Amino acid sequence: MKVSIYRYNPETDKEPYMKEYDIDTQGKDLMVLDVLNLVKEKDPTLGYRRSCREGVCGSDGMNMNGKNGLACITALSTVAPGVLEGRKPLILRPLPGLPVVRDLVVDMTMFYNQYEKVQPYLQNDTPAPAIERLQSPEEREKIDGLYECILCACCSTSCPSFWWNPEKFLGPAALLQSYRFLADSRDLATDERLSKLDDPFSLFRCRGIMNCVSVCPKGLNPTRAIGHIREMLLERGV
Amino acid sequence: MSIRTVTFDAIVVGGGGAGMRASLQMAQSGFKTALISKVFPTRSHTVSAQGGITCAIASSDPNDDWRWHMYDTVKGSDYIGDQDAIEYMCSVGPEAVFELEHMGLPFSRTEEGRIYQRPFGGQSKNFGEGGQAARTCAAADRTGHALLHALYQQNLKNGTQFYSEWYAIDLVTVGDKVAGVIACCIETGEVVFFKAKATVFATGGAGRIYSSTTNALINTGDGIGMALRTGVPVQDIEMWQFHPTGIAGAGVLVTEGCRGEGGYLVNKDGERFMERYAPNAKDLAGRDVVARAMMMEILDGRGCGPNGDHVYLKMDHLGEEVLHSRLPGICELSITFGHADPVKEPIPVVPTCHYMMGGVPTNIHGQALRLSGGHEGEAKQIDGLFAVGEVACVSVHGANRLGGNSLLDLVVFGRAAGLYIEDALRQGMEQAEPTADDLDRATARMRRWEDSTGGESVAELRNALQSTMQNAFGVFRKGDLMQDGVKKVAELRERIANGHLEDKSKAFNTARIEALELDNLLEVAEATAIAAEGRNESRGAHSRYDFPDRDDENWLCHSIFDPNTKKLGKRDVNFKPKTVDTFQPKVRTY
C-alpha cells in the first residue's frame, strides 16, 4: 500500500514535504502504528512518538487522512474507505496547530501549559482521615468520562478556537480536566477554580464546534464538560 | 569532550509510578529533585496497569489482615520472596494506598463510600484457610492510569523538576560510588551530566526482550542495562512472568480482574479446564500456574482457533452492565485488538510475557546492593544508587508475582526510597566527584554508535534478539534449547557491538534512542539467558522440562548474575520477618 508521510528535519530541510512509501501489509487490517513501525524498519530516520501501543498512554496522536486520532488503535479499515485495499494512500501528518519538532513529532509545550493552568490536582486542605476520604458511588460516577483523559492532544489540536488562541483559550483537554476536579466531591477549590476561568478567553472561547468530541479516541465529551462549567459560572453569577 | 553539568540533591530516572512516588516524596520535603524520563511521564508503562493495587485496606472485608496478604505473597513467590520486604510492603501498604486516595486517585467505590476491592489470583483469607479474598483496590479497570495521573499531578503541585523526553545513557561512577547519570535531550541531542547525591533508578521492566509481550514499546530495561554495564549484579533475572491473558496475536493485556469478576478460561471443547489444574482456586490460581495450564491445553491439542494456538476467556455470562461498569477498558481493548465483544463472545487469549520479577537487588530502602554471589552477609550498599519498582528486586515477588502487587510494590518502595534519601540528605549525604575520565566512560557507548559507519541495522538485530528469547526462554524451558539460546545471545553481543546507526542527526532522533535501547535489551537478555540456564529446577515462573520439580535443597535461594564474570551465584532468601513468624516453605497448590 501507499503511505504518504509528512517529513521535516530542522537540521536538513528548509521546509516540510510529503514522502511516499510503498509498504507491504499483506492485505492485513493493521493499526496505523504497525504500518509506521514497518516504515521505520525501512527508513529509520522517520520520527514519531509511541509507547503503550494500546491506546492508553496518549503518545501517538496524529492526523490520519485528515482526522486526528491515535495511530495505535486506528485500524487501516477505519481511516478512510479504500486505504486498506490500497486504492487510496494512508496520509499521515503531525497534529495540526502545534509547532513541528521533527516529522510527526510536535512540540506539546503549549498544550501542557494550558493543562497546568487549571491546577490539575485535587485541592483539599482539611486534615486527611486515617483511611480514605469517603465518596459515594453516585458522587464517584460524576468523574466518569473525565478522569480517563490521556492527554494525547487530539481534541485541542482539532479545535479552531485553540488554533486561533492557543495561549489564551485553554482548549478542550485542559477544560475537561478542570471539570474533572470541579465535579469531584472531594475537591474544595471550586470557587477559586471558577474565578480563574471567568474571562472572555479561557473557557468562553469555546464555540461549540465539537471537533473535540468527534476525534476523542477515548470517547470523551469535552464540549459537555465545558457546558457544565458554563452553568456553574452562570449559577455563581446570579 | 566537554559536557554541561546540572546539579540536584536527587535525580530519579523513570517517570512511572515508582519514580514519581519517589520524586514526590523528596520534592514535598523541599529537596531539589529532578525526574528524567524518556517519555512524558504519563506515557510510562504504569499507565497500562488495569486491575488494581492489592492491599489489605479492609474495605471489602472489615476483618482483612495484612498478614494474610503477606502469606499469599510469600506463597505466590514460591518461597524466594524476602519475607522482611514482603512484611514491609504488606504492612505499610494501607498507609500508602490511603495517601494515593488523598492525592485524588479516583478509586471505584462501595455503597459505604469506601474503595472498591475485587478478587484477584492467589488471594486468600486466614492464611489460605478462609477461601478467596477480594483485596485488589480498583479504579474500574484503569487503575494504573488513574494512579499515574494522580502522581504526575501531585509532582506538578510540589515542584518536581521534570526532564521529559530525556534519555539516560549510563551511570557516572567514581570507584564504587555513583555520582549521577549522563542523559541526552531527545529533542535537541544535547548530552548533559546530571549530578546528584542520590540517583534513583525507576526505569521499569524489559518485556521487549521477547517478541510477544504485554509491555509498552519503551520497556527496554534501561536501568538493568546501566547497572550491569557498571558491574552491578542482578538478582532472579530468570524469573519472567507470563500473564495468562494476553490477547492472542496482539499481545495486549486483559486484566486478571476479568477472572476476578467471574470470567473463566475454556478450551476448544468448552471445558473450564482450570478446574482440573487448580481445583480450589480454579481460574484464580497463581499466574504461573494458570499460564502453564493454558500452555498444556494448547500443546495437548485442545487450543482454540484454526491453529489451536490460544484458549478463550469467557465473560458473556457476567452481563453487559457488569462488563461496562467494571471492565469498560477491557471491552474496548477486546473489540479493538481481539475482534471480540466480551458481552457476546469470548476473548482469544494466550500467555504473554508480562513482568520481570528479577532486577537490581535492593534492601527495603531501595538502596542498590552489590554482591559477589555467596551469602547475605556479603551484600554491600552502593553509595548513591537506589532502585525501585520493576527494575528493582527487593524482593517481594520472588519467582512469581501476584496480580495487583506490582502497583503496591512501586508506591510502597518508591515512597520508602524517598523517605530514606530525605533522611540521608538531612544528615549530609556525600556527592561523589567524577573526573573527566569517569564522564568519558559513561558516554563511551553513545560515541560507539555515533562513530559507526556500517553494519547491521538496529531493527534487524532487535528482531533477532527477540525471537531468540521467545523461542528459548518462554513459559516452558529446556536445557539444550537454553544452551543454544545462550550461545545465540553471545553471538548477538558481537553483532550488536558492530551495529550501525545511520542517522546521526540531533533533533528528535528516535533511531539513536532505539540503538541505545538495543544495548540494554541485550544486557537483560544475556543475564536472563544465563540465569535461566543455570537454575536447575522448576520454581514459580521458571519451569523446566528437564528439571520439573522444585529443589529446595539446592535452589531455595536467589540467583545472582554477576556481569563481570557472567557467572551465576546464589544468595540467601530472607526468612526473618520482624513482627510475624516465618512462613515455612510448603508444597504450593491452589
Coordinates of C-alpha atoms in Angstrom, one line a residue, chain B residues 25-541:
Chain B
Q25 CA 8.3 12.3 48.4
M26 CA 11.5 14.3 48.1
A27 CA 10.0 17.3 46.3
Q28 CA 7.3 17.6 49.0
S29 CA 10.1 17.9 51.6
G30 CA 11.8 20.7 49.6
F31 CA 14.7 18.8 48.2
K32 CA 15.9 19.8 44.7
T33 CA 14.7 16.8 42.7
A34 CA 14.9 16.1 39.0
L35 CA 12.9 13.4 37.2
I36 CA 14.4 12.2 34.0
S37 CA 12.0 10.3 31.7
K38 CA 12.4 9.2 28.1
V39 CA 8.7 9.8 27.6
F40 CA 6.4 12.4 29.1
P41 CA 5.7 10.9 32.5
T42 CA 2.0 9.9 31.9
R43 CA 3.2 7.8 28.9
S44 CA 5.1 5.5 31.2
H45 CA 4.0 1.9 31.3
T46 CA 2.3 2.1 34.7
V47 CA -0.5 3.7 32.7
S48 CA -1.3 0.3 31.3
A49 CA -1.9 -1.4 34.7
Q50 CA -5.6 -2.3 34.7
G51 CA -7.0 -4.4 37.5
G52 CA -5.7 -2.7 40.6
I53 CA -3.5 -2.4 43.6
T54 CA -3.6 -5.2 46.1
C55 CA -3.7 -4.1 49.7
A56 CA -5.4 -5.1 53.0
I57 CA -7.3 -1.9 53.5
A58 CA -10.3 -3.8 55.0
S59 CA -12.9 -2.3 52.8
S60 CA -14.4 -5.4 51.1
D61 CA -13.8 -7.5 54.3
P62 CA -13.6 -5.4 57.5
N63 CA -11.5 -8.2 59.1
D64 CA -8.9 -8.4 56.4
D65 CA -5.4 -8.5 57.7
W66 CA -2.1 -7.5 56.0
R67 CA -0.6 -10.8 57.4
W68 CA -3.0 -12.8 55.1
H69 CA -1.8 -10.7 52.2
M70 CA 1.8 -11.4 53.3
Y71 CA 1.1 -15.2 53.4
D72 CA -0.4 -15.1 49.9
T73 CA 2.6 -13.1 48.6
V74 CA 5.2 -15.5 50.2
K75 CA 3.3 -18.5 48.8
G76 CA 2.9 -16.8 45.4
S77 CA 6.7 -16.1 45.3
D78 CA 7.2 -19.9 45.6
Y79 CA 9.1 -19.0 48.8
I80 CA 12.0 -17.0 47.3
G81 CA 10.5 -13.6 48.1
D82 CA 12.3 -12.0 51.0
Q83 CA 10.0 -12.1 54.0
D84 CA 11.2 -8.9 55.6
A85 CA 10.5 -7.0 52.4
I86 CA 7.1 -8.6 51.9
E87 CA 6.2 -7.9 55.5
Y88 CA 7.2 -4.2 55.0
M89 CA 5.2 -3.9 51.7
C90 CA 2.0 -5.5 53.1
S91 CA 2.0 -3.7 56.4
V92 CA 2.9 -0.3 55.1
G93 CA 0.6 -0.8 52.1
P94 CA -2.6 0.6 53.5
E95 CA -1.0 3.9 54.5
A96 CA 0.5 4.2 51.0
V97 CA -2.8 3.4 49.3
F98 CA -4.8 5.9 51.5
E99 CA -2.2 8.5 50.6
L100 CA -3.0 7.9 46.9
E101 CA -6.6 8.4 47.6
H102 CA -5.9 11.6 49.4
M103 CA -3.9 12.7 46.4
G104 CA -7.1 12.4 44.3
L105 CA -6.8 8.9 42.7
P106 CA -10.4 8.2 41.6
F107 CA -10.9 4.8 43.0
S108 CA -14.2 3.0 42.4
R109 CA -16.4 2.9 45.4
T110 CA -18.6 0.6 47.5
E111 CA -22.0 1.6 48.8
E112 CA -20.3 2.6 52.1
G113 CA -18.2 5.1 50.1
R114 CA -15.0 3.1 50.6
I115 CA -12.5 2.0 48.0
Y116 CA -13.9 -0.9 45.9
Q117 CA -11.8 -4.1 46.1
R118 CA -12.1 -7.1 43.7
P119 CA -10.8 -10.7 43.9
F120 CA -7.5 -11.4 42.2
G121 CA -5.5 -14.6 41.7
G122 CA -3.7 -16.1 44.6
Q123 CA -5.6 -14.2 47.3
S124 CA -6.9 -15.9 50.4
K125 CA -8.3 -15.1 53.8
N126 CA -6.9 -16.5 57.0
F127 CA -3.6 -17.8 55.7
G128 CA -5.1 -19.9 52.9
E129 CA -7.8 -21.4 55.1
G130 CA -10.7 -18.9 54.6
G131 CA -11.4 -19.1 50.9
Q132 CA -11.0 -16.4 48.2
A133 CA -10.3 -12.8 49.3
A134 CA -11.2 -9.6 47.4
R135 CA -8.2 -7.4 48.1
T136 CA -7.4 -5.5 44.9
C137 CA -8.3 -1.9 45.1
A138 CA -9.5 -0.7 41.7
A139 CA -10.4 2.4 39.7
A140 CA -12.6 0.5 37.2
D141 CA -10.0 -1.3 35.0
R142 CA -7.8 1.8 34.6
T143 CA -6.1 1.8 38.0
G144 CA -2.6 2.3 36.6
H145 CA -3.8 5.3 34.5
A146 CA -5.6 6.8 37.5
L147 CA -2.6 6.2 39.7
L148 CA 0.0 7.6 37.3
H149 CA -2.0 10.7 36.5
A150 CA -2.6 11.4 40.2
L151 CA 1.1 11.1 40.9
Y152 CA 2.0 13.3 38.0
Q153 CA -0.5 15.9 39.2
Q154 CA 1.0 15.9 42.7
N155 CA 4.5 16.2 41.3
L156 CA 3.4 19.3 39.4
K157 CA 1.9 20.7 42.5
N158 CA 5.1 20.1 44.5
G159 CA 7.6 21.5 42.1
T160 CA 9.5 18.4 40.9
Q161 CA 11.7 19.4 38.0
F162 CA 10.8 17.3 35.0
Y163 CA 13.2 16.5 32.3
S164 CA 10.6 14.8 30.0
E165 CA 11.9 13.2 26.8
W166 CA 15.4 13.0 28.2
Y167 CA 17.2 9.6 27.8
A168 CA 19.6 8.3 30.5
I169 CA 22.6 6.7 28.8
D170 CA 24.8 5.5 31.6
L171 CA 25.7 5.9 35.2
V172 CA 28.6 8.0 36.2
T173 CA 30.7 6.2 38.8
V174 CA 33.6 7.2 40.9
G175 CA 35.2 4.0 42.0
D176 CA 32.3 2.1 43.7
K177 CA 30.2 5.3 44.2
V178 CA 27.5 6.7 41.9
A179 CA 27.7 10.4 41.1
G180 CA 24.7 10.7 38.7
V181 CA 23.9 9.9 35.1
I182 CA 24.7 11.1 31.6
A183 CA 21.5 11.8 29.8
C184 CA 20.6 13.1 26.3
C185 CA 17.8 15.5 25.5
I186 CA 15.9 13.7 22.8
E187 CA 14.6 17.0 21.2
T188 CA 18.0 18.6 20.8
G189 CA 20.5 15.9 21.1
E190 CA 22.3 17.7 23.9
V191 CA 24.2 15.5 26.3
V192 CA 24.3 16.6 29.9
F193 CA 25.7 15.3 33.2
F194 CA 23.1 15.1 35.9
K195 CA 25.0 15.2 39.1
A196 CA 23.3 14.2 42.3
K197 CA 24.0 12.7 45.7
A198 CA 21.3 10.1 45.1
T199 CA 20.4 8.5 41.8
V200 CA 17.2 6.5 41.8
F201 CA 16.5 4.0 39.1
A202 CA 12.8 3.6 38.4
T203 CA 13.2 2.5 34.8
G204 CA 10.6 -0.3 34.8
G205 CA 10.8 -3.6 33.0
A206 CA 12.2 -5.0 29.9
G207 CA 9.4 -7.1 28.3
R208 CA 10.7 -6.1 24.9
I209 CA 13.4 -8.7 25.1
Y210 CA 10.6 -11.0 23.9
S211 CA 8.8 -10.7 20.5
S212 CA 5.4 -11.1 22.2
T213 CA 4.8 -9.1 25.3
T214 CA 2.1 -7.1 27.0
N215 CA 4.8 -4.4 27.7
A216 CA 4.9 -1.0 26.1
L217 CA 7.5 -0.4 23.3
I218 CA 9.5 1.7 25.8
N219 CA 10.1 -1.2 28.2
T220 CA 13.7 -1.9 27.2
G221 CA 15.4 -2.5 30.5
D222 CA 17.4 0.7 30.5
G223 CA 18.1 0.6 34.3
I224 CA 19.2 -3.0 34.2
G225 CA 21.5 -2.3 31.2
M226 CA 23.1 0.7 33.0
A227 CA 23.5 -1.3 36.2
L228 CA 25.1 -4.3 34.5
R229 CA 27.5 -2.1 32.5
T230 CA 28.9 -0.7 35.7
G231 CA 29.3 -4.1 37.3
V232 CA 26.2 -4.1 39.5
P233 CA 24.7 -7.6 39.6
V234 CA 21.1 -8.6 39.0
Q235 CA 19.0 -11.0 41.0
D236 CA 16.5 -13.7 40.0
I237 CA 16.5 -12.3 36.4
E238 CA 15.4 -15.7 35.0
M239 CA 12.0 -15.1 36.6
W240 CA 9.8 -13.7 33.9
Q241 CA 6.0 -13.7 34.4
F242 CA 3.9 -14.8 31.5
H243 CA 0.5 -13.3 32.0
P244 CA -2.3 -15.8 31.3
T245 CA -4.5 -13.4 29.3
G246 CA -2.6 -11.5 26.6
I247 CA -4.9 -11.1 23.6
A248 CA -3.8 -13.7 21.1
G249 CA -1.9 -12.2 18.2
A250 CA -1.7 -8.6 19.6
G251 CA -0.1 -9.3 23.0
V252 CA -2.2 -6.6 24.6
L253 CA -3.1 -7.4 28.2
V254 CA -6.6 -8.0 29.6
T255 CA -6.6 -7.9 33.3
E256 CA -6.8 -10.8 35.8
G257 CA -9.7 -8.7 37.1
C258 CA -11.7 -10.3 34.3
R259 CA -11.4 -13.6 36.1
G260 CA -11.7 -11.8 39.4
E261 CA -15.1 -10.5 38.3
G262 CA -16.2 -14.1 37.4
G263 CA -14.8 -14.7 33.9
Y264 CA -13.1 -18.1 33.2
L265 CA -11.0 -19.8 30.7
V266 CA -12.2 -22.6 28.3
N267 CA -10.6 -24.9 25.8
K268 CA -11.8 -25.8 22.4
D269 CA -14.3 -28.3 23.9
G270 CA -15.8 -25.5 26.0
E271 CA -14.3 -27.1 29.1
R272 CA -13.5 -24.9 32.1
F273 CA -10.1 -26.6 32.3
M274 CA -8.6 -24.8 35.3
E275 CA -10.9 -27.0 37.5
R276 CA -8.5 -29.8 36.7
Y277 CA -5.3 -28.0 37.4
A278 CA -6.3 -25.9 40.5
P279 CA -9.5 -27.5 42.0
N280 CA -9.9 -24.8 44.7
A281 CA -8.8 -21.5 43.2
K282 CA -9.5 -22.6 39.6
D283 CA -9.1 -19.6 37.3
L284 CA -7.7 -17.5 40.2
A285 CA -4.7 -19.7 40.9
G286 CA -1.2 -18.0 40.7
R287 CA -0.4 -16.6 37.3
D288 CA 2.4 -19.1 36.7
V289 CA 0.0 -22.0 37.4
V290 CA -2.7 -20.7 35.1
A291 CA -0.2 -19.8 32.3
R292 CA 1.2 -23.3 32.4
A293 CA -2.2 -24.9 32.4
M294 CA -3.1 -22.9 29.3
M295 CA 0.0 -24.0 27.5
M296 CA -0.6 -27.6 28.4
E297 CA -4.1 -27.4 26.9
I298 CA -2.7 -25.8 23.7
L299 CA 0.2 -28.3 23.5
D300 CA -2.2 -31.2 24.1
G301 CA -4.3 -30.1 21.1
R302 CA -7.2 -28.5 23.0
G303 CA -6.4 -25.0 21.9
C304 CA -9.0 -22.8 20.1
G305 CA -9.0 -21.1 16.7
P306 CA -7.9 -22.6 13.4
N307 CA -4.4 -23.2 14.6
G308 CA -5.3 -24.3 18.1
D309 CA -2.9 -21.7 19.4
H310 CA -4.9 -20.0 22.1
V311 CA -7.8 -20.5 24.6
Y312 CA -10.8 -18.5 25.3
L313 CA -11.6 -16.1 28.2
K314 CA -15.4 -16.3 28.6
M315 CA -17.2 -13.4 30.2
D316 CA -20.5 -13.0 28.4
H317 CA -22.3 -14.6 31.3
L318 CA -21.4 -11.6 33.5
G319 CA -23.9 -9.4 31.6
E320 CA -23.5 -6.1 29.8
E321 CA -23.9 -4.0 32.9
V322 CA -21.1 -5.5 34.9
L323 CA -18.8 -5.6 32.0
H324 CA -19.4 -2.0 31.0
S325 CA -19.2 -0.6 34.6
R326 CA -16.3 -2.7 36.0
L327 CA -14.4 -3.6 32.9
P328 CA -15.0 -0.8 30.3
G329 CA -11.4 -0.6 29.2
I330 CA -11.3 -4.3 28.6
C331 CA -14.4 -4.2 26.4
E332 CA -12.6 -1.5 24.3
L333 CA -9.3 -3.4 24.0
S334 CA -11.0 -6.7 23.2
I335 CA -13.0 -5.2 20.4
T336 CA -10.0 -3.3 19.0
F337 CA -7.4 -6.0 19.3
G338 CA -9.3 -9.3 19.7
H339 CA -12.1 -8.5 17.4
A340 CA -14.5 -9.8 20.0
D341 CA -17.1 -8.0 22.1
P342 CA -16.8 -9.7 25.5
V343 CA -20.5 -9.0 26.1
K344 CA -21.3 -11.5 23.3
E345 CA -18.3 -13.7 22.7
P346 CA -15.1 -15.0 24.4
I347 CA -11.7 -13.2 24.0
P348 CA -8.9 -15.3 22.4
V349 CA -6.0 -15.2 24.9
V350 CA -2.6 -16.7 25.3
P351 CA 0.1 -16.5 28.0
T352 CA 2.3 -13.5 27.1
C353 CA 5.5 -12.1 28.7
H354 CA 4.4 -9.5 31.2
Y355 CA 6.7 -8.8 34.2
M356 CA 10.3 -9.1 35.2
M357 CA 10.4 -10.4 38.8
G358 CA 14.1 -10.0 39.0
G359 CA 16.2 -6.9 38.9
V360 CA 18.8 -4.8 40.8
P361 CA 18.9 -6.3 44.3
T362 CA 18.0 -3.7 47.0
N363 CA 17.1 -3.5 50.6
I364 CA 13.7 -2.1 51.8
H365 CA 15.0 1.4 51.5
G366 CA 15.7 1.0 47.8
Q367 CA 19.4 1.0 48.3
A368 CA 21.1 -1.0 45.5
L369 CA 23.3 -3.8 46.7
R370 CA 26.5 -5.2 45.3
L371 CA 27.1 -8.9 45.9
S372 CA 29.7 -11.3 44.9
G373 CA 27.4 -14.3 45.0
G374 CA 27.7 -16.2 48.3
H375 CA 25.6 -15.3 51.2
E376 CA 23.5 -12.4 52.5
G377 CA 26.3 -11.1 54.8
E378 CA 28.3 -10.1 51.7
A379 CA 25.7 -7.7 50.4
K380 CA 27.0 -4.2 50.4
Q381 CA 25.1 -1.0 49.7
I382 CA 26.2 1.0 46.7
D383 CA 26.7 4.7 47.7
G384 CA 24.4 7.0 45.7
L385 CA 22.4 4.3 43.9
F386 CA 18.8 3.3 44.5
A387 CA 16.3 1.2 42.6
V388 CA 12.5 1.0 42.9
G389 CA 9.7 -0.6 41.1
E390 CA 10.1 -3.3 38.4
V391 CA 13.8 -2.6 37.8
A392 CA 14.4 -3.5 41.4
C393 CA 14.4 -6.9 43.1
V394 CA 13.8 -6.1 46.8
S395 CA 12.5 -9.0 46.6
V396 CA 8.7 -9.1 47.1
H397 CA 7.7 -11.2 44.1
G398 CA 10.3 -14.0 44.2
A399 CA 9.6 -16.4 41.4
N400 CA 6.1 -15.3 40.7
R401 CA 4.3 -12.0 41.3
L402 CA 0.7 -11.9 42.4
G403 CA -1.6 -9.7 40.4
G404 CA -2.0 -6.2 41.9
N405 CA 1.2 -6.5 43.8
S406 CA 3.3 -4.5 41.3
L407 CA 1.4 -1.3 41.8
L408 CA 1.7 -1.8 45.6
D409 CA 5.4 -2.5 45.2
L410 CA 6.0 0.7 43.3
V411 CA 4.2 3.0 45.6
V412 CA 5.5 1.4 48.8
F413 CA 9.1 1.3 47.7
G414 CA 9.1 4.5 45.7
R415 CA 7.9 6.1 48.9
A416 CA 10.4 4.2 51.1
A417 CA 13.4 5.2 48.9
G418 CA 12.2 8.8 49.0
L419 CA 11.9 8.7 52.8
Y420 CA 15.3 7.2 53.2
I421 CA 17.0 9.7 50.9
E422 CA 15.4 12.7 52.6
D423 CA 16.7 11.5 55.8
A424 CA 20.2 10.8 54.4
L425 CA 20.3 14.2 52.8
R426 CA 19.4 15.9 56.0
Q427 CA 22.2 14.1 57.7
G428 CA 24.6 15.2 54.9
M429 CA 25.0 12.8 52.0
E430 CA 28.2 12.9 50.2
Q431 CA 28.5 13.8 46.5
A432 CA 31.0 11.7 44.6
E433 CA 33.1 14.0 42.3
P434 CA 33.8 12.4 38.9
T435 CA 36.9 13.1 36.8
A436 CA 36.9 13.7 33.1
D437 CA 37.7 10.0 32.7
D438 CA 34.7 9.0 34.7
L439 CA 32.5 11.0 32.5
D440 CA 34.1 9.7 29.4
R441 CA 33.4 6.2 30.4
A442 CA 29.7 7.0 30.7
T443 CA 29.5 8.4 27.2
A444 CA 31.5 5.7 25.5
R445 CA 28.7 3.6 24.2
M446 CA 26.9 6.6 22.8
R447 CA 30.1 7.5 21.0
R448 CA 30.4 4.0 19.7
W449 CA 27.0 4.3 17.9
E450 CA 27.9 7.9 16.7
D451 CA 31.1 6.6 15.1
S452 CA 29.6 3.6 13.5
T453 CA 29.9 3.6 9.7
G454 CA 28.4 0.3 8.6
G455 CA 26.9 -2.9 9.9
E456 CA 23.6 -4.4 10.6
S457 CA 20.6 -2.3 11.4
V458 CA 19.1 -1.9 14.8
A459 CA 15.7 -3.3 13.7
E460 CA 17.3 -6.4 12.3
L461 CA 19.4 -7.0 15.4
R462 CA 16.5 -6.4 17.7
N463 CA 14.3 -8.8 15.8
A464 CA 16.9 -11.5 16.1
L465 CA 17.4 -11.0 19.8
Q466 CA 13.6 -11.0 20.5
S467 CA 13.0 -14.2 18.6
T468 CA 15.9 -15.9 20.3
M469 CA 14.5 -15.1 23.7
Q470 CA 10.9 -16.0 22.6
N471 CA 12.0 -19.4 21.4
A472 CA 14.3 -20.5 24.1
F473 CA 13.1 -18.8 27.3
G474 CA 9.3 -18.9 27.2
V475 CA 6.8 -20.5 29.6
F476 CA 8.4 -23.9 29.3
R477 CA 12.2 -24.2 29.2
K478 CA 14.6 -26.9 28.4
G479 CA 18.4 -27.2 29.0
D480 CA 19.6 -27.8 25.4
L481 CA 17.4 -25.2 23.9
M482 CA 18.6 -22.7 26.5
Q483 CA 22.2 -23.6 26.0
D484 CA 21.7 -22.8 22.3
G485 CA 19.9 -19.6 23.3
V486 CA 22.9 -18.5 25.5
K487 CA 25.2 -19.1 22.5
K488 CA 23.0 -17.1 20.2
V489 CA 22.8 -14.2 22.6
A490 CA 26.6 -14.2 22.9
E491 CA 26.8 -14.0 19.1
L492 CA 24.3 -11.2 19.1
R493 CA 26.6 -9.3 21.5
E494 CA 29.3 -9.3 18.8
R495 CA 26.8 -8.3 16.1
I496 CA 25.3 -5.5 18.2
A497 CA 28.8 -4.2 19.0
N498 CA 29.2 -3.7 15.3
G499 CA 25.7 -2.5 14.6
H500 CA 25.1 0.6 12.6
L501 CA 23.3 3.9 13.5
E502 CA 22.8 5.5 10.1
D503 CA 21.0 8.6 11.2
K504 CA 23.3 10.9 13.2
S505 CA 21.1 13.9 13.3
K506 CA 20.4 15.8 16.6
A507 CA 16.7 16.8 16.5
F508 CA 14.4 14.2 18.0
N509 CA 16.4 11.3 16.6
T510 CA 14.4 8.2 17.7
A511 CA 16.8 6.0 15.7
R512 CA 19.6 6.9 18.1
I513 CA 17.3 6.1 21.1
E514 CA 16.4 2.7 19.6
A515 CA 20.1 1.9 19.2
L516 CA 20.9 2.8 22.8
E517 CA 17.9 0.8 23.9
L518 CA 19.1 -2.2 22.0
D519 CA 22.3 -2.3 24.1
N520 CA 20.1 -2.5 27.2
L521 CA 17.8 -5.2 25.7
L522 CA 21.0 -7.2 25.1
E523 CA 22.2 -6.9 28.7
V524 CA 18.8 -8.0 30.1
A525 CA 18.6 -10.9 27.6
E526 CA 22.1 -12.2 28.3
A527 CA 21.5 -12.1 32.1
T528 CA 18.1 -13.8 31.7
A529 CA 19.6 -16.5 29.4
I530 CA 22.5 -17.3 31.7
A531 CA 20.4 -17.3 34.8
A532 CA 17.6 -19.4 33.3
E533 CA 20.0 -21.9 32.0
G534 CA 21.7 -22.1 35.4
R535 CA 18.8 -22.6 37.7
N536 CA 18.4 -26.3 37.6
E537 CA 14.9 -26.7 39.0
S538 CA 11.3 -25.5 38.3
R539 CA 10.0 -22.8 40.6
G540 CA 7.3 -20.2 40.1
A541 CA 7.5 -18.8 36.6

